[in-house]
Coordinates of C-alpha atoms and ligand atoms in Angstrom, one line a residue:
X1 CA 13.8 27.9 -33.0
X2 CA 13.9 24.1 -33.4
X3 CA 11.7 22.1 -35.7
X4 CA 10.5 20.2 -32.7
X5 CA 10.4 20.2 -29.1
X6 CA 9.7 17.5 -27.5
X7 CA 8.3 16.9 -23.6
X8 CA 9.0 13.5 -22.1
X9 CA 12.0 11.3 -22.8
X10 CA 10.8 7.8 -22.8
X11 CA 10.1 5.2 -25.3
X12 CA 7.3 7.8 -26.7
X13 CA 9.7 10.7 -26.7
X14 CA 12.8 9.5 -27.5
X15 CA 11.8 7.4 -30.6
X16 CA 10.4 10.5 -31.9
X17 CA 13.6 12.5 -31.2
X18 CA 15.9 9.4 -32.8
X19 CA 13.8 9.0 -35.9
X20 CA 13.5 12.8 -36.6
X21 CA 17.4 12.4 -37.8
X22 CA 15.5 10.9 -41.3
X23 CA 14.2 14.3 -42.0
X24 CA 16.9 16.5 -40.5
X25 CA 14.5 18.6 -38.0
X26 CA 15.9 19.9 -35.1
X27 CA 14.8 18.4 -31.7
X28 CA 15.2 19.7 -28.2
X29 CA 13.9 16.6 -25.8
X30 CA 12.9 18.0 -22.0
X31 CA 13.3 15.1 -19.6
X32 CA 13.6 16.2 -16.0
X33 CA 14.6 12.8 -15.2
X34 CA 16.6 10.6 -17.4
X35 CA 15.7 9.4 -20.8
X36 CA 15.1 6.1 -21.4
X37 CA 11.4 6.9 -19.2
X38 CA 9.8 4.4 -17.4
X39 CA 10.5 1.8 -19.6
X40 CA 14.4 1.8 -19.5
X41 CA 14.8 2.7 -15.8
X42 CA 11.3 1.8 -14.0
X43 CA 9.2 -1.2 -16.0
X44 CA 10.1 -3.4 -18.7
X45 CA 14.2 -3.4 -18.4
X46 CA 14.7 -4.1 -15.1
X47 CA 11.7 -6.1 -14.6
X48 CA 13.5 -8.7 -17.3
X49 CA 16.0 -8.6 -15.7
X50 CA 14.5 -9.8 -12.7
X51 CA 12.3 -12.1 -14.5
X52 CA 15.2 -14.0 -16.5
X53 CA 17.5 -14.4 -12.8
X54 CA 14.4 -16.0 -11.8
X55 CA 14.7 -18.3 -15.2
X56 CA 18.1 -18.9 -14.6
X57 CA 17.1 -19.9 -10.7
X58 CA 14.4 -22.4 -12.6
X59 CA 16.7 -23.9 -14.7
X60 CA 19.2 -24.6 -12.2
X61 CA 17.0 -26.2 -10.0
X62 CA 15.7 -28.0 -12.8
X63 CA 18.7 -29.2 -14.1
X64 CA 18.8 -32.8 -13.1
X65 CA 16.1 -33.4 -15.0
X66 CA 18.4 -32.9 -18.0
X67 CA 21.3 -34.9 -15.9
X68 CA 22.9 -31.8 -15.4
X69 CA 23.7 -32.3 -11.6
X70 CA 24.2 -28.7 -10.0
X71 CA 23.8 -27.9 -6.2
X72 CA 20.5 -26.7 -4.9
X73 CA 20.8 -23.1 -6.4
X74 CA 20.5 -20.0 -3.6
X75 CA 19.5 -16.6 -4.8
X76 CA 22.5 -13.5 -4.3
X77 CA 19.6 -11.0 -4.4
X78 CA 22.2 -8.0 -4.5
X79 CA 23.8 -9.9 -6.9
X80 CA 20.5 -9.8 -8.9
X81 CA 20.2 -6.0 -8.3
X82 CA 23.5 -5.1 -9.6
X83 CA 23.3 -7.0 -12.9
X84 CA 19.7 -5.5 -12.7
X85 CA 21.1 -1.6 -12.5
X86 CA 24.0 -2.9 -14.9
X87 CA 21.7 -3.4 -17.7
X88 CA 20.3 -0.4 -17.3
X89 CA 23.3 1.6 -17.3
X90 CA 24.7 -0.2 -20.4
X91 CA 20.5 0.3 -22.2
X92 CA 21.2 4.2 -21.1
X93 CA 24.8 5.0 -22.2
X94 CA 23.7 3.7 -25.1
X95 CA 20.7 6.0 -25.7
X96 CA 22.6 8.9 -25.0
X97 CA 25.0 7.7 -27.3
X98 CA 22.4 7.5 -29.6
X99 CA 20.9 10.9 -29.2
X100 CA 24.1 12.6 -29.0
X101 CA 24.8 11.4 -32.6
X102 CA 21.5 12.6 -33.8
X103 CA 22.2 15.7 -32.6
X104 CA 19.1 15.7 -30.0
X105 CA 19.3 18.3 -27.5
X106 CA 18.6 16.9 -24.0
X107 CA 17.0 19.8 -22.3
X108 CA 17.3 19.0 -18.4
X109 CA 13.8 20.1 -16.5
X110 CA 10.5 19.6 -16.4
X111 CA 8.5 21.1 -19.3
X112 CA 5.8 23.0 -19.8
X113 CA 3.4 23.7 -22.6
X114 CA 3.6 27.6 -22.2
X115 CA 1.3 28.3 -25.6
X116 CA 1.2 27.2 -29.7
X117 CA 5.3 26.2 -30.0
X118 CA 6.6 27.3 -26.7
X119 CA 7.6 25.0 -23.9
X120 CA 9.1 26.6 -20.5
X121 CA 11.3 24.5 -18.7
X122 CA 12.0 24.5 -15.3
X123 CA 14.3 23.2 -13.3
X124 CA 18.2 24.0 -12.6
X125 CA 18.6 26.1 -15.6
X126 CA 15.0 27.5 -16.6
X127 CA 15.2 28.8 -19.9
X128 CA 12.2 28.8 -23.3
X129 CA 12.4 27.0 -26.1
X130 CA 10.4 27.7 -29.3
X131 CA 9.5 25.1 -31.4
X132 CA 7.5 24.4 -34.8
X133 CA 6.1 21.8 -33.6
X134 CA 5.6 19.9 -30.2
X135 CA 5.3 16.6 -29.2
X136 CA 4.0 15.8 -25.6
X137 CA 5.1 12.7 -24.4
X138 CA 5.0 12.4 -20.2
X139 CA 3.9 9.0 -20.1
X140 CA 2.4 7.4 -17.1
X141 CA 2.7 6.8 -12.9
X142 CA 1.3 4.1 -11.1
X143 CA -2.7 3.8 -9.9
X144 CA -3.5 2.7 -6.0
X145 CA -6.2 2.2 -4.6
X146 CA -8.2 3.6 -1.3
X147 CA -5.5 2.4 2.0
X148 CA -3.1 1.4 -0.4
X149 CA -1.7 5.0 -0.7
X150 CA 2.6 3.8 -1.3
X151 CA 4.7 4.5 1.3
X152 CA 7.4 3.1 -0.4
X153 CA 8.3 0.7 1.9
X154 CA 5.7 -1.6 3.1
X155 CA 3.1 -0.2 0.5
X156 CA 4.4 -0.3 -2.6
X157 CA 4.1 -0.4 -6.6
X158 CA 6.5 -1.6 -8.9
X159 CA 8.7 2.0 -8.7
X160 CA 9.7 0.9 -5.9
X161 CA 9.7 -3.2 -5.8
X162 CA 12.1 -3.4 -8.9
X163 CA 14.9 -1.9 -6.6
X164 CA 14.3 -4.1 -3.1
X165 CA 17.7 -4.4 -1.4
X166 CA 16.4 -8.0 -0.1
X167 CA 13.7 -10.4 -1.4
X168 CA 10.6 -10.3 0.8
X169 CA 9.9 -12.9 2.5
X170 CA 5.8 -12.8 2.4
X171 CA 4.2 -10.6 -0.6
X172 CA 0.6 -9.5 -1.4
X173 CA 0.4 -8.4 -5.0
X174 CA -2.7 -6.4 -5.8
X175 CA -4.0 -6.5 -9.7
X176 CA -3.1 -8.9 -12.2
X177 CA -2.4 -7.3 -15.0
X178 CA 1.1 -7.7 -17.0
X179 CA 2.9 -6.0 -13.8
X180 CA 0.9 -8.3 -11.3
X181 CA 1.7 -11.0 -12.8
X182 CA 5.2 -10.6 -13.6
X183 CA 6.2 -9.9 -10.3
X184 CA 4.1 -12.4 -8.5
X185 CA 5.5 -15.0 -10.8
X186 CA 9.3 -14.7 -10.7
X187 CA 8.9 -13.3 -6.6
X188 CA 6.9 -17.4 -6.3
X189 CA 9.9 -18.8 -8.5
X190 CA 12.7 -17.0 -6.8
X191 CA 11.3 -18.4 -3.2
X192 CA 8.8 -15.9 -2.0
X193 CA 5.4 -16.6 -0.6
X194 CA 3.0 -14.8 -3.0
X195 CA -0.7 -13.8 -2.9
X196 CA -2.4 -12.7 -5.8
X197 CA -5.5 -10.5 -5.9
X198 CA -7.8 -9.6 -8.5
X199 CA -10.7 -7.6 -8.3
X200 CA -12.3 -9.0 -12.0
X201 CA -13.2 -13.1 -12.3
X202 CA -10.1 -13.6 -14.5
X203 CA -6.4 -12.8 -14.4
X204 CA -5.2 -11.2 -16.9
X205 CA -8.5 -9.5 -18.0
X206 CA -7.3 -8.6 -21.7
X207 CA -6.3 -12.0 -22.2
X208 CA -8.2 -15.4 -24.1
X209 CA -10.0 -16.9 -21.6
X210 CA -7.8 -20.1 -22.1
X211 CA -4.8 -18.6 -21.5
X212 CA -6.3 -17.3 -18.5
X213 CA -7.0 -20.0 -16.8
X214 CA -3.7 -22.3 -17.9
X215 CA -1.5 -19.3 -16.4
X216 CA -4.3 -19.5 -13.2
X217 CA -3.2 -23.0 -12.9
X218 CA 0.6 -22.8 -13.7
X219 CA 1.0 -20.1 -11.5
X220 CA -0.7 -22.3 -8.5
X221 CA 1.5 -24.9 -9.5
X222 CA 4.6 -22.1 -8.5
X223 CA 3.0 -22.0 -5.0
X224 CA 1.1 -18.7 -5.8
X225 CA -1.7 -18.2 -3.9
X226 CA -4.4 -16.4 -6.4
X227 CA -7.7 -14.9 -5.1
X228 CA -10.1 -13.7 -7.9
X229 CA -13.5 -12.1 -8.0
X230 CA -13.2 -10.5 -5.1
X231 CA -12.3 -6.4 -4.0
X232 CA -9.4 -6.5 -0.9
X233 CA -10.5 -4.6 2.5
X234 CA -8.4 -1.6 3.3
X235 CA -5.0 -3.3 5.0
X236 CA -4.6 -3.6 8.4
X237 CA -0.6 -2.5 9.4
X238 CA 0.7 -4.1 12.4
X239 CA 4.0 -3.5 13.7
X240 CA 5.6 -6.4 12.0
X241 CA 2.9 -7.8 9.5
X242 CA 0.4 -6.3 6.8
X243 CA -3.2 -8.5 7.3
X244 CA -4.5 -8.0 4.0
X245 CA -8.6 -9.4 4.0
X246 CA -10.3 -10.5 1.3
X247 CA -14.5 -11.6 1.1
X248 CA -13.5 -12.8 5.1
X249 CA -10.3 -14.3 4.1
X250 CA -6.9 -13.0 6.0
X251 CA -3.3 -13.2 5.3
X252 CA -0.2 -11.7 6.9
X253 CA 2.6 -10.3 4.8
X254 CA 5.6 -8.7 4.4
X255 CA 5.2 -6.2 2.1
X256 CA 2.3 -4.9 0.0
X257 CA 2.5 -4.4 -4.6
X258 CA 0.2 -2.3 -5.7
X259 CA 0.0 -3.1 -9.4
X260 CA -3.7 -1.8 -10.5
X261 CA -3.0 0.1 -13.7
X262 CA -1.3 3.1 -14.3
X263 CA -2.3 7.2 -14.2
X264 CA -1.5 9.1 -17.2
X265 CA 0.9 12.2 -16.4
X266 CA -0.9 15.2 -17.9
X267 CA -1.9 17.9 -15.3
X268 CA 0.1 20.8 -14.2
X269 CA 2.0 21.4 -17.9
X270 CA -0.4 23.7 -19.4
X271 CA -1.8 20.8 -21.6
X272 CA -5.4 22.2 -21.2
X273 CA -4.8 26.1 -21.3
X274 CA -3.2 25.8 -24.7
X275 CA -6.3 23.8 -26.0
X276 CA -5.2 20.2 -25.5
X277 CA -8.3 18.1 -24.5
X278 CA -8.5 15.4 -22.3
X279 CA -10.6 12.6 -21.5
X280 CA -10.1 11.6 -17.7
X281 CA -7.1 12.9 -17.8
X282 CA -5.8 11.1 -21.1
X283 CA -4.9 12.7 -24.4
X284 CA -7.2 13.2 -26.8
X285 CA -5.2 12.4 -30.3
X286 CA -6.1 12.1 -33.8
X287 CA -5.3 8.1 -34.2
X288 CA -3.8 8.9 -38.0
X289 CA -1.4 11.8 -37.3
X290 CA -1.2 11.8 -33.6
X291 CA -2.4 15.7 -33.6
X292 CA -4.2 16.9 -30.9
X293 CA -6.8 19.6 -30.1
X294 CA -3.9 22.4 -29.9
X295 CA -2.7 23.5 -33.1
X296 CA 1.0 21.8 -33.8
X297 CA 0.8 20.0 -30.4
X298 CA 1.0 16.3 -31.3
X299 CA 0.8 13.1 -28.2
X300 CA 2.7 10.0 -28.1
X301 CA 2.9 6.9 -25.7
X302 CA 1.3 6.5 -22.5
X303 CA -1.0 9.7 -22.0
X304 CA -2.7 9.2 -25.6
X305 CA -6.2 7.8 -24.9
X306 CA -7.6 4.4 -26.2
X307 CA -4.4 2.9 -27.3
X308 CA -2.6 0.5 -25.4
X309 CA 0.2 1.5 -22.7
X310 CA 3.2 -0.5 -23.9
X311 CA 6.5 1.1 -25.3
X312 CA 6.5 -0.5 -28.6
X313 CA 3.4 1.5 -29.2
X314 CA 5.3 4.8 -27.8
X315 CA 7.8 4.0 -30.0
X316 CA 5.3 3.4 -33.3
X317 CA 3.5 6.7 -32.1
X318 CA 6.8 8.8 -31.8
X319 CA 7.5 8.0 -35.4
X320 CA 4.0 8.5 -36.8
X321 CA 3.8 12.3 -35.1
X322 CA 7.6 12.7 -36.7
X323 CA 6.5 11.2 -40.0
X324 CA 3.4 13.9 -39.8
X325 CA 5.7 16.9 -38.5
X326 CA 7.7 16.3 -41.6
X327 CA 6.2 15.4 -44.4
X328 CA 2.2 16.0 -43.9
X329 CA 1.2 13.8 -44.8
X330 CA -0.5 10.9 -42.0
X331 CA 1.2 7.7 -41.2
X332 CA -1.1 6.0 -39.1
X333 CA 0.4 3.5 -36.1
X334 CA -1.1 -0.2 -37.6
X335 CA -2.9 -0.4 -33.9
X336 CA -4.6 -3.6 -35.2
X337 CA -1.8 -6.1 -34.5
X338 CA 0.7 -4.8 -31.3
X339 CA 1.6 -7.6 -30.0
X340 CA 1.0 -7.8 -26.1
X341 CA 3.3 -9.7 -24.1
X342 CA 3.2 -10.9 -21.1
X343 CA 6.9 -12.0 -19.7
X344 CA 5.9 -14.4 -17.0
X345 CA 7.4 -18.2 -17.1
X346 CA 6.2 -18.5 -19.5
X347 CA 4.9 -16.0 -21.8
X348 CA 1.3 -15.1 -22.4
X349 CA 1.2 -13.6 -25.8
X350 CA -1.6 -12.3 -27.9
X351 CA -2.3 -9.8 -31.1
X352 CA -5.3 -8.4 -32.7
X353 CA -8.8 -9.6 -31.9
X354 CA -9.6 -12.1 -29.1
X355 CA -12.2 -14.3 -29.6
X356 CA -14.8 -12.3 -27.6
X357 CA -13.5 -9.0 -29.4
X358 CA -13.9 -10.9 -32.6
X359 CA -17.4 -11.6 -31.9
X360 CA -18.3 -8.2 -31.0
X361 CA -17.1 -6.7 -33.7
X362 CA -19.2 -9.0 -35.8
X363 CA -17.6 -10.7 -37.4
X364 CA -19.1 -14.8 -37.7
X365 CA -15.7 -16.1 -35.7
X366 CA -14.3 -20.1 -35.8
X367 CA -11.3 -20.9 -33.9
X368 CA -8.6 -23.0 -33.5
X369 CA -6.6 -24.2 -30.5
X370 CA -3.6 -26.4 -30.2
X371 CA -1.8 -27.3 -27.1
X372 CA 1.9 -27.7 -27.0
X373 CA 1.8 -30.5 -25.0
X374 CA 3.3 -32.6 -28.3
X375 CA 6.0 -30.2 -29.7
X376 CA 9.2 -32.3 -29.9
X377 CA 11.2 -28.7 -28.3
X378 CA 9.2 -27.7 -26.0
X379 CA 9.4 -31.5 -24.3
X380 CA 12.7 -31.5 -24.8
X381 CA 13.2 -27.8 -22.8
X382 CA 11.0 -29.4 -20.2
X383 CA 8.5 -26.7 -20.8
X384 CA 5.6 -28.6 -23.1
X385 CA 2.8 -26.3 -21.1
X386 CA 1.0 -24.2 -22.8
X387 CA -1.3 -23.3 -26.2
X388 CA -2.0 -21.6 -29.5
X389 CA -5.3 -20.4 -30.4
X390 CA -6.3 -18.8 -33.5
X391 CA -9.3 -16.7 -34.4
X392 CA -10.3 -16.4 -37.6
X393 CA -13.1 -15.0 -40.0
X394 CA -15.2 -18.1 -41.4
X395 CA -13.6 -18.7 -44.6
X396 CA -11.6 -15.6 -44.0
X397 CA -8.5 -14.2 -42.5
X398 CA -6.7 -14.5 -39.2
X399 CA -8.0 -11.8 -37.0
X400 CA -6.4 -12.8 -34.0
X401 CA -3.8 -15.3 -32.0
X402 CA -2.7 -16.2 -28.7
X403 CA 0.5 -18.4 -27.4
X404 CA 1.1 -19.6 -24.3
X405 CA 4.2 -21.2 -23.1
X406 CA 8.4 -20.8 -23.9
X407 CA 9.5 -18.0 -25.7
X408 CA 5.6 -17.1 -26.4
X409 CA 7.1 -13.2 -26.8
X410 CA 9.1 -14.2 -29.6
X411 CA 6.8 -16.7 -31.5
X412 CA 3.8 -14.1 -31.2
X413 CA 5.7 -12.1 -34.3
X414 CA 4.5 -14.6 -36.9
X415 CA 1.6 -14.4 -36.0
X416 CA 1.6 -10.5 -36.4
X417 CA 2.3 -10.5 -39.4
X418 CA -0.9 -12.8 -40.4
X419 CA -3.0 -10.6 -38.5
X420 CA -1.4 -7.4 -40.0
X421 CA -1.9 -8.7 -43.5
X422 CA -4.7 -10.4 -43.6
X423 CA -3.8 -13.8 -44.4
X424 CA -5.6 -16.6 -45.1
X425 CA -5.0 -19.9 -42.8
X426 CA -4.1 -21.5 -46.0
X427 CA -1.9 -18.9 -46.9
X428 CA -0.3 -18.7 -44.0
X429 CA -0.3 -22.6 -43.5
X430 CA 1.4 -22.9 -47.0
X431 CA 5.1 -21.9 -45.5
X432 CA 6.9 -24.8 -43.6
X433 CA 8.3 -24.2 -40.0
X434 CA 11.8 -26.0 -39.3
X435 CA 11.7 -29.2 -37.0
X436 CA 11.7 -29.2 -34.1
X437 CA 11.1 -26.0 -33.2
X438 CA 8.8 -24.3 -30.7
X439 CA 7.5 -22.1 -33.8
X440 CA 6.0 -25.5 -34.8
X441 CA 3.2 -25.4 -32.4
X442 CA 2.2 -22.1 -34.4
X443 CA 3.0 -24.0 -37.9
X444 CA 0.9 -26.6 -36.5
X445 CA -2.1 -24.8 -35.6
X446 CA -2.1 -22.5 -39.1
X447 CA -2.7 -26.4 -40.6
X448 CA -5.4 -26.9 -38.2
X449 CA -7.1 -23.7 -38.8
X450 CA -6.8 -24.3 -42.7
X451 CA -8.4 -27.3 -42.3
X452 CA -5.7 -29.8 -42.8
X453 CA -4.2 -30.8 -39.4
X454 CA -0.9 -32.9 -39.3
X455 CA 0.1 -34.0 -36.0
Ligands
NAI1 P1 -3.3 -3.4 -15.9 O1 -4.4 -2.4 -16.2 O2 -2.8 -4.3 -17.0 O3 -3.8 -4.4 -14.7 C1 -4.3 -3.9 -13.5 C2 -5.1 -5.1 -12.9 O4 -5.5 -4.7 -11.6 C3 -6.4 -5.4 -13.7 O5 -6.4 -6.8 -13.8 C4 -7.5 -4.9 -12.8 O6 -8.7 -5.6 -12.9 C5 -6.8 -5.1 -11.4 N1 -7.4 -4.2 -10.4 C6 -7.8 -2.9 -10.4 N2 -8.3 -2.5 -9.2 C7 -8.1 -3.6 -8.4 C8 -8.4 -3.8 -7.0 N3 -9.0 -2.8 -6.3 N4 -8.2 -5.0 -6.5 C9 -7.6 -6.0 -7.2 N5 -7.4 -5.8 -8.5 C10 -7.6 -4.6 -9.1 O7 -2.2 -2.6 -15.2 P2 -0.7 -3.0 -14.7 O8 -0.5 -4.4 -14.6 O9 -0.6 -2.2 -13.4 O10 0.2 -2.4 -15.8 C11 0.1 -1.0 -16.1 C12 0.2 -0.8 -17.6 O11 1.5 -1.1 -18.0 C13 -0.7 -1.6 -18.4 O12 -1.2 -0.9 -19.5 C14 0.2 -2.7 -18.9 O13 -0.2 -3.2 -20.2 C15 1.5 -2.0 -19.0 N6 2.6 -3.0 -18.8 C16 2.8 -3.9 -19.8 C17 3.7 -4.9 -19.6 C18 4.0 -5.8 -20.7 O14 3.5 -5.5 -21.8 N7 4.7 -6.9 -20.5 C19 4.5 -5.1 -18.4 C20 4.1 -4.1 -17.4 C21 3.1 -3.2 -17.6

């Protein structure tokens, strides 16, 4: 009998199984893959890995600008790929490193939810575990659409596209979302034609409106050829080419990414026969312990419904259903300030409220944007495009934030922490960022939103 059992071995799964070490419980984790999930071995590793050779490619070509004289750069795709997989490989030896040390069982199979604290897996050695408690973590599988059914080859999603053997010449990249965008972006820098589609008026949907339309425009810039407003016809497959039609508008490519959302992975493991519910095939979960429906059945990561799909809110949901398996008591996931990043060149970045969330929630909203056009670094990096906008209560506390522009994924974290605890403008304003930094274009825009601007 373990203290915990645990289904799914990705960010959601295996944070649980790594923290559970703090309160000496047993875990057996079921992955029928490897651990590590999607995250480690199909999305956000070895799509930065991607996304920094296409930095590197950037800043090579770039370099004279800096009287650094270098040769045109060339990309060694397979080059690419192999530190790609090599990242990986060092990012997984050291999980299992990690597990091993924690004394996590890895349970090889695929799991199933068999009734309260029993999970049958399946696989090369089928066998029952029985488990206090149990902890459903399967995560999530790429969405298409009607005629865009992945074939793997010419169709398909970013499974499949982060392990090309050679860069495609001609892309179509449908939905642009964080994995739309990425992709389009460092395919345009690395030399690929791109076209971008999206269904909704704006890119990034989720996103300020602002920081919208400066990525429309910078990723135009790149060459990127964006189409938005507009639902794509069902693809036409020549021999050679793909037409891909939108509102009357044709173009041939190469090779089709589907990139519009992604399916949580919940049927077929006995979720609803042991009283899980669902809604469209999400996870219903209490948002303070993580419980669901079925007694001592608790869901983390992608599959929970109405929290966002990104591994650092696996990871913050693993430990809250550990923390509640252990000691009781509820240890809510602070959902108000994740910070979404975006890891395009460069970075859209954005936590708590947007301005149009702000407003809907009620609150009486003023605002605050400050390009970075004047920031002594980010002229000096060549990279003085982008913005900071904050959204704050009137007379109140920061609520929200946005950055575009270098390193907007790191400076994102101050901001975080205003939104997490409340602060003031003023309060916030009142600490001094080192010159010159980047981090000054956030410094700078706390002095604006208190009121005081400097610069
Ligand atoms: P998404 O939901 O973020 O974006 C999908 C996009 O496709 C939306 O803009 C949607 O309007 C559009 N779309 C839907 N149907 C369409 C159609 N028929 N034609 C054209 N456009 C259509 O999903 P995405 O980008 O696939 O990512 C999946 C999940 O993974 C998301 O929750 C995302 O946040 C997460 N993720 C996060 C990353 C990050 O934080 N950097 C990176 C990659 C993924």
């Amino acid at each position: 009998m373990y203290d915990v059992a645990i289904i799914g071995g990705g960010p959601g799964g295996y944070a649980a199984a790594l923290y559970a070490h703090n309160f000496e419980l047993s875990v057996a984790l079921v992955e029928r893959a490897e651990v590590g999930g999607t995250c480690l071995h199909l999305g956000c590793i070895p799509a930065k890995s991607w996304i920094h050779t296409a930095e590197v490619f950037a800043e090579v070509a770039g370099a004279a600008e800096s009287g650094v004289i270098a040769s045109a750069p060339t990309v060694d795709w397979e080059r690419a790929r192999q530190r790609k997989n090599a990242v990986v490989a060092q990012l997984h030896k050291g999980l299992l490193g990690l597990l091993k040390q924690r004394k996590v069982e890895i349970v090889p199979g695929t799991g199933r939810l068999a009734g309260p604290g029993i999970v049958d897996v399946t696989g090369e050695a089928p066998r029952r575990l029985e488990a206090r408690k149990v902890i459903i973590a399967t995560g999530s599988m790429p969405r298409s659409i009607p005629g865009y059914e992945p074939d793997g080859v010419r169709i398909v999603t970013s499974d499949h596209a982060l392990d090309w053997t050679a860069q495609p010449r001609r892309v179509a990249v449908i939905g642009a979302g964080a994995i739309g965008i990425e992709f389009a972006g460092f395919l345009a820098e690395l030399g690929s034609e791109v076209h971008l589609f999206e269904v909704l008026d704006q890119i990034l949907p989720g996103a300020e409106p602002e920081a919208a339309k400066l990525m429309n425009r910078l990723l135009s810039r790149k060459g990127i050829k964006i189409t938005t407003g507009v639902a794509v016809d069902p693809p036409v497959m020549g021999p050679n080419d793909i037409t891909i039609t939108a509102a009357g508008q044709a173009v041939e490519v190469d090779v089709v990414l589907v990139a519009v959302g992604r399916a949580p992975v919940t049927s077929g493991i006995g979720l609803e026969e042991a009283g899980v519910k669902l809604d469209r095939g999400y996870v219903i979960a209490d948002r303070r312990t993580m419980l669901t429906d079925a007694p001592g059945v608790y869901a983390v990561g992608d599959i929970v419904a109405g929290t966002p799909q990104l591994a650092h809110a696996g990871f913050a949901e693993g430990i809250a259903a550990v923390t509640h398996i252990a000691t009781g008591t509820p240890a809510p996931v602070e959902y108000r300030a994740i910070p979404f990043v975006v890891y395009s060149l460069p970075e859209v970045a954005w936590v708590g409220l947007t301005e149009a969330q702000a407003r809907q929630a009620g609150h009486d909203v003023v605002t605050f944007d400050h390009g970075i056009g004047g920031v002594g670094r980010a002229i000096i990096r060549g990279s003085a495009q982008g913005l900071v906008k904050i959204v704050t209560e009137r007379g109140g506390p920061i609520l929200g934030a946005t950055v575009v522009g270098p390193e907007a994924g790191e400076l994102i974290h101050e901001l975080m922490y205003a939104v997490g605890w409340e602060a003031l403008p003023a309060e916030a304003a009142a600490f001094i960022h080192a010159h010159p930094t980047l981090a000054e274009a956030v410094g700078e825009s706390l002095l604006a939103a208190s009121g005081r601007s400097l610069h």
